[in-house]
């Protein structure tokens, strides 16, 4: 079993839909969780991060962590065509320093249809 | 600020050839990393550096060398290219560790025939 599993996708939704992107993990030591967004033919960029359990909201985006279930989610409300990208979850057992290396999910490609 | 720059954008090599992928950043970041991205595999760390003169191996270091003589530059050398090294390579930099915001370059698409 891989340490981080991400729904394989691809995912296609109509504009305005609520999107739920999910990752599960097996390493209970993970405590720092991040979502990166990657547009086609570009490098990833950090979208959101969360420490430990709970929710974090930023505009139309909400990151949710459930450490008891080893499950993280990214919700996108009122999805827009500009949200069409690949979304990668990433997580780490340490915060800061050389030991904070990230384990990435495979990424899921989202397409929002106008 | 140019951020993180990578050259070349595309490269085709023959098996056994060597080459260097260039990476530079102008943000005075201490941490720099090289990742490879393959379909269905996500991002995997090849090598990283926590400052000039200090490098270490990541998850998939075999077949690659790095050096860090300056804060700005972190080249990745392929010693003897193999088809298994066909991938998209990303360089990233960050200030204080991998859980800080990593800034990625635009990537180098490498094909080894």
Short mmCIF file of C-alpha atoms in Angstrom, two decimals:
data_model
loop_
_atom_site.label_atom_id
_atom_site.label_comp_id
_atom_site.label_asym_id
_atom_site.label_seq_id
_atom_site.Cartn_x
_atom_site.Cartn_y
_atom_site.Cartn_z
CA UNK A 1 0.00 0.00 0.00
CA UNK A 2 1.36 3.41 -0.96
CA UNK A 3 1.71 5.94 1.85
CA UNK A 4 -0.58 8.41 0.08
CA UNK A 5 -3.43 7.41 -2.19
CA UNK A 6 -5.32 9.89 -4.30
CA UNK A 7 -8.47 9.32 -6.39
CA UNK A 8 -7.10 8.69 -9.91
CA UNK A 9 -9.59 10.74 -11.90
CA UNK A 10 -9.85 12.47 -14.26
CA UNK A 11 -12.81 14.43 -13.00
CA UNK A 12 -15.10 16.55 -15.18
CA UNK A 13 -17.78 18.82 -13.69
CA UNK A 14 -20.01 21.63 -14.96
CA UNK A 15 -19.25 25.21 -14.01
CA UNK A 16 -20.70 26.11 -10.63
CA UNK A 17 -20.47 22.59 -9.22
CA UNK A 18 -19.04 21.76 -5.81
CA UNK A 19 -15.94 19.63 -6.22
CA UNK A 20 -14.51 17.26 -3.64
CA UNK A 21 -10.94 16.01 -4.06
CA UNK A 22 -9.68 13.40 -1.62
CA UNK A 23 -6.55 11.67 -0.40
CA UNK A 24 -6.04 8.88 2.10
CA UNK A 25 -2.81 8.06 3.85
CA UNK A 26 -1.39 5.27 5.96
CA UNK A 27 1.36 7.01 7.97
CA UNK A 28 -0.18 8.18 11.24
CA UNK A 29 2.85 10.43 11.82
CA UNK A 30 1.77 12.82 9.06
CA UNK A 31 0.67 16.09 10.62
CA UNK A 32 1.14 18.74 7.95
CA UNK A 33 -1.06 18.60 4.88
CA UNK A 34 -0.83 20.62 1.69
CA UNK A 35 -2.63 20.95 -1.61
CA UNK A 36 -0.74 21.98 -4.73
CA UNK A 37 -2.40 23.06 -7.97
CA UNK A 38 -0.65 22.43 -11.28
CA UNK A 39 -1.82 23.96 -14.53
CA UNK A 40 -0.98 22.13 -17.74
CA UNK A 41 2.69 22.38 -18.67
CA UNK A 42 3.49 24.42 -15.54
CA UNK A 43 5.12 23.76 -12.19
CA UNK A 44 2.95 23.09 -9.11
CA UNK A 45 1.99 25.99 -6.88
CA UNK A 46 0.92 25.83 -3.25
CA UNK A 47 -2.83 26.27 -2.88
CA UNK A 48 -3.52 25.57 0.78
CA UNK A 49 -1.95 23.97 3.83
CA UNK A 50 -3.39 22.64 7.08
CA UNK A 51 -1.73 21.58 10.29
CA UNK A 52 -3.24 18.60 12.12
CA UNK A 53 -7.01 18.07 12.05
CA UNK A 54 -9.75 20.52 11.20
CA UNK A 55 -10.88 22.79 8.40
CA UNK A 56 -9.30 25.75 6.71
CA UNK A 57 -11.12 28.04 4.33
CA UNK A 58 -9.71 30.41 1.70
CA UNK A 59 -12.29 31.95 -0.59
CA UNK A 60 -13.94 29.20 -2.59
CA UNK A 61 -11.52 26.57 -1.29
CA UNK A 62 -11.80 24.54 1.92
CA UNK A 63 -9.19 22.06 3.10
CA UNK A 64 -10.33 19.44 5.57
CA UNK A 65 -8.25 16.96 7.56
CA UNK A 66 -9.59 13.99 9.50
CA UNK A 67 -6.59 12.40 11.19
CA UNK A 68 -8.69 9.70 12.87
CA UNK A 69 -9.70 8.40 9.44
CA UNK A 70 -6.38 9.36 7.77
CA UNK A 71 -8.34 11.27 5.15
CA UNK A 72 -7.95 14.75 3.71
CA UNK A 73 -10.18 16.63 1.31
CA UNK A 74 -10.15 19.78 -0.78
CA UNK A 75 -13.54 21.30 -1.56
CA UNK A 76 -14.02 23.83 -4.33
CA UNK A 77 -17.27 25.78 -4.27
CA UNK A 78 -18.77 27.44 -7.35
CA UNK A 79 -16.12 25.84 -9.55
CA UNK A 80 -14.85 27.88 -12.49
CA UNK A 81 -13.18 26.88 -15.77
CA UNK A 82 -10.04 28.54 -14.38
CA UNK A 83 -9.98 25.81 -11.69
CA UNK A 84 -9.22 23.24 -14.41
CA UNK A 85 -5.86 21.84 -13.34
CA UNK A 86 -4.20 18.89 -11.65
CA UNK A 87 -4.45 18.90 -7.87
CA UNK A 88 -1.81 17.14 -5.79
CA UNK A 89 -2.05 16.42 -2.10
CA UNK A 90 1.17 16.35 -0.11
CA UNK A 91 1.95 15.64 3.51
CA UNK A 92 4.80 15.55 5.99
CA UNK A 93 5.47 14.14 9.45
CA UNK A 94 7.76 17.04 10.36
CA UNK A 95 7.35 20.77 10.07
CA UNK A 96 10.29 22.78 8.80
CA UNK A 97 13.87 21.77 8.25
CA UNK A 98 15.41 19.01 6.15
CA UNK A 99 13.25 16.32 7.74
CA UNK A 100 10.04 17.89 6.49
CA UNK A 101 10.24 16.19 3.10
CA UNK A 102 6.83 15.77 1.49
CA UNK A 103 5.08 12.65 0.28
CA UNK A 104 2.90 13.49 -2.70
CA UNK A 105 -0.23 11.87 -4.04
CA UNK A 106 -0.34 11.04 -7.74
CA UNK A 107 -2.58 13.99 -8.53
CA UNK A 108 -6.07 14.23 -9.97
CA UNK A 109 -6.90 16.21 -13.09
CA UNK A 110 -10.03 18.34 -12.83
CA UNK A 111 -11.83 19.82 -15.81
CA UNK A 112 -14.59 22.39 -15.25
CA UNK A 113 -16.88 22.67 -18.28
CA UNK A 114 -18.34 26.14 -19.08
CA UNK B 1 11.95 38.64 -9.47
CA UNK B 2 12.25 35.83 -11.97
CA UNK B 3 11.54 33.24 -9.25
CA UNK B 4 12.80 29.77 -10.21
CA UNK B 5 14.10 29.33 -13.74
CA UNK B 6 14.99 26.09 -15.48
CA UNK B 7 16.78 25.39 -18.73
CA UNK B 8 16.30 23.79 -21.13
CA UNK B 9 12.51 23.46 -21.45
CA UNK B 10 12.78 20.37 -23.66
CA UNK B 11 15.58 17.91 -24.32
CA UNK B 12 15.97 14.68 -26.23
CA UNK B 13 18.93 12.45 -25.41
CA UNK B 14 20.20 9.14 -26.62
CA UNK B 15 20.86 6.34 -24.16
CA UNK B 16 24.27 6.79 -22.56
CA UNK B 17 24.57 10.53 -23.16
CA UNK B 18 25.11 12.88 -20.26
CA UNK B 19 23.66 16.31 -19.68
CA UNK B 20 23.04 18.95 -17.04
CA UNK B 21 19.68 20.48 -16.22
CA UNK B 22 20.07 24.01 -14.95
CA UNK B 23 18.11 25.60 -12.12
CA UNK B 24 18.45 29.06 -10.65
CA UNK B 25 16.49 31.10 -8.11
CA UNK B 26 16.70 34.75 -7.15
CA UNK B 27 14.78 34.62 -3.86
CA UNK B 28 17.81 33.89 -1.64
CA UNK B 29 16.23 30.59 -0.57
CA UNK B 30 18.39 28.14 1.33
CA UNK B 31 16.50 25.00 0.31
CA UNK B 32 16.50 23.78 -3.29
CA UNK B 33 15.21 20.47 -4.62
CA UNK B 34 14.88 18.42 -7.75
CA UNK B 35 11.77 16.36 -8.40
CA UNK B 36 10.70 14.14 -11.23
CA UNK B 37 7.08 13.74 -12.26
CA UNK B 38 5.93 10.64 -14.08
CA UNK B 39 2.38 9.68 -15.08
CA UNK B 40 0.70 7.81 -12.23
CA UNK B 41 3.65 8.37 -9.89
CA UNK B 42 3.23 11.89 -8.56
CA UNK B 43 6.25 13.99 -7.65
CA UNK B 44 9.32 12.17 -6.34
CA UNK B 45 12.30 13.86 -4.74
CA UNK B 46 15.64 13.17 -6.43
CA UNK B 47 18.15 15.33 -4.53
CA UNK B 48 17.96 18.37 -2.34
CA UNK B 49 20.20 21.00 -0.79
CA UNK B 50 19.82 22.93 2.46
CA UNK B 51 22.45 25.52 1.57
CA UNK B 52 25.53 26.17 -0.51
CA UNK B 53 27.91 23.22 -0.28
CA UNK B 54 25.34 20.88 1.31
CA UNK B 55 23.41 18.29 -0.69
CA UNK B 56 21.62 15.06 0.15
CA UNK B 57 19.72 12.27 -1.55
CA UNK B 58 16.00 12.08 -1.89
CA UNK B 59 13.76 9.16 -2.76
CA UNK B 60 15.12 8.36 -6.26
CA UNK B 61 18.77 9.56 -6.49
CA UNK B 62 20.30 6.81 -8.63
CA UNK B 63 21.70 8.02 -11.95
CA UNK B 64 21.76 11.68 -10.90
CA UNK B 65 24.35 14.00 -9.36
CA UNK B 66 23.97 17.46 -7.89
CA UNK B 67 26.19 20.19 -6.51
CA UNK B 68 25.47 23.54 -4.88
CA UNK B 69 28.35 25.98 -5.17
CA UNK B 70 26.18 29.08 -4.80
CA UNK B 71 22.87 29.89 -3.11
CA UNK B 72 21.32 30.69 -6.49
CA UNK B 73 22.19 27.64 -8.61
CA UNK B 74 21.44 23.94 -8.26
CA UNK B 75 22.24 21.94 -11.41
CA UNK B 76 21.17 18.33 -11.88
CA UNK B 77 23.50 16.07 -13.84
CA UNK B 78 22.45 12.91 -15.63
CA UNK B 79 25.57 10.79 -15.81
CA UNK B 80 24.56 8.22 -18.44
CA UNK B 81 20.98 8.71 -19.59
CA UNK B 82 18.61 5.75 -19.65
CA UNK B 83 15.06 5.48 -21.06
CA UNK B 84 13.79 5.13 -17.46
CA UNK B 85 14.88 8.74 -16.91
CA UNK B 86 12.34 10.00 -19.43
CA UNK B 87 10.28 12.34 -17.28
CA UNK B 88 9.41 15.92 -16.45
CA UNK B 89 11.92 17.42 -14.04
CA UNK B 90 11.03 20.23 -11.66
CA UNK B 91 13.33 22.34 -9.56
CA UNK B 92 11.93 23.99 -6.46
CA UNK B 93 13.16 26.37 -3.80
CA UNK B 94 11.92 27.30 -0.36
CA UNK B 95 13.12 29.31 2.59
CA UNK B 96 12.98 27.11 5.66
CA UNK B 97 12.05 23.55 4.70
CA UNK B 98 9.73 21.53 2.54
CA UNK B 99 6.62 22.50 4.52
CA UNK B 100 7.27 26.14 3.73
CA UNK B 101 5.89 27.32 0.39
CA UNK B 102 7.92 25.65 -2.32
CA UNK B 103 8.31 27.65 -5.52
CA UNK B 104 8.58 25.43 -8.55
CA UNK B 105 10.20 26.17 -11.88
CA UNK B 106 8.38 25.56 -15.17
CA UNK B 107 9.95 22.15 -15.67
CA UNK B 108 12.21 20.40 -18.18
CA UNK B 109 10.66 17.70 -20.37
CA UNK B 110 13.32 15.07 -21.01
CA UNK B 111 13.05 12.17 -23.43
CA UNK B 112 15.72 9.49 -23.53
CA UNK B 113 15.67 7.32 -26.63
#
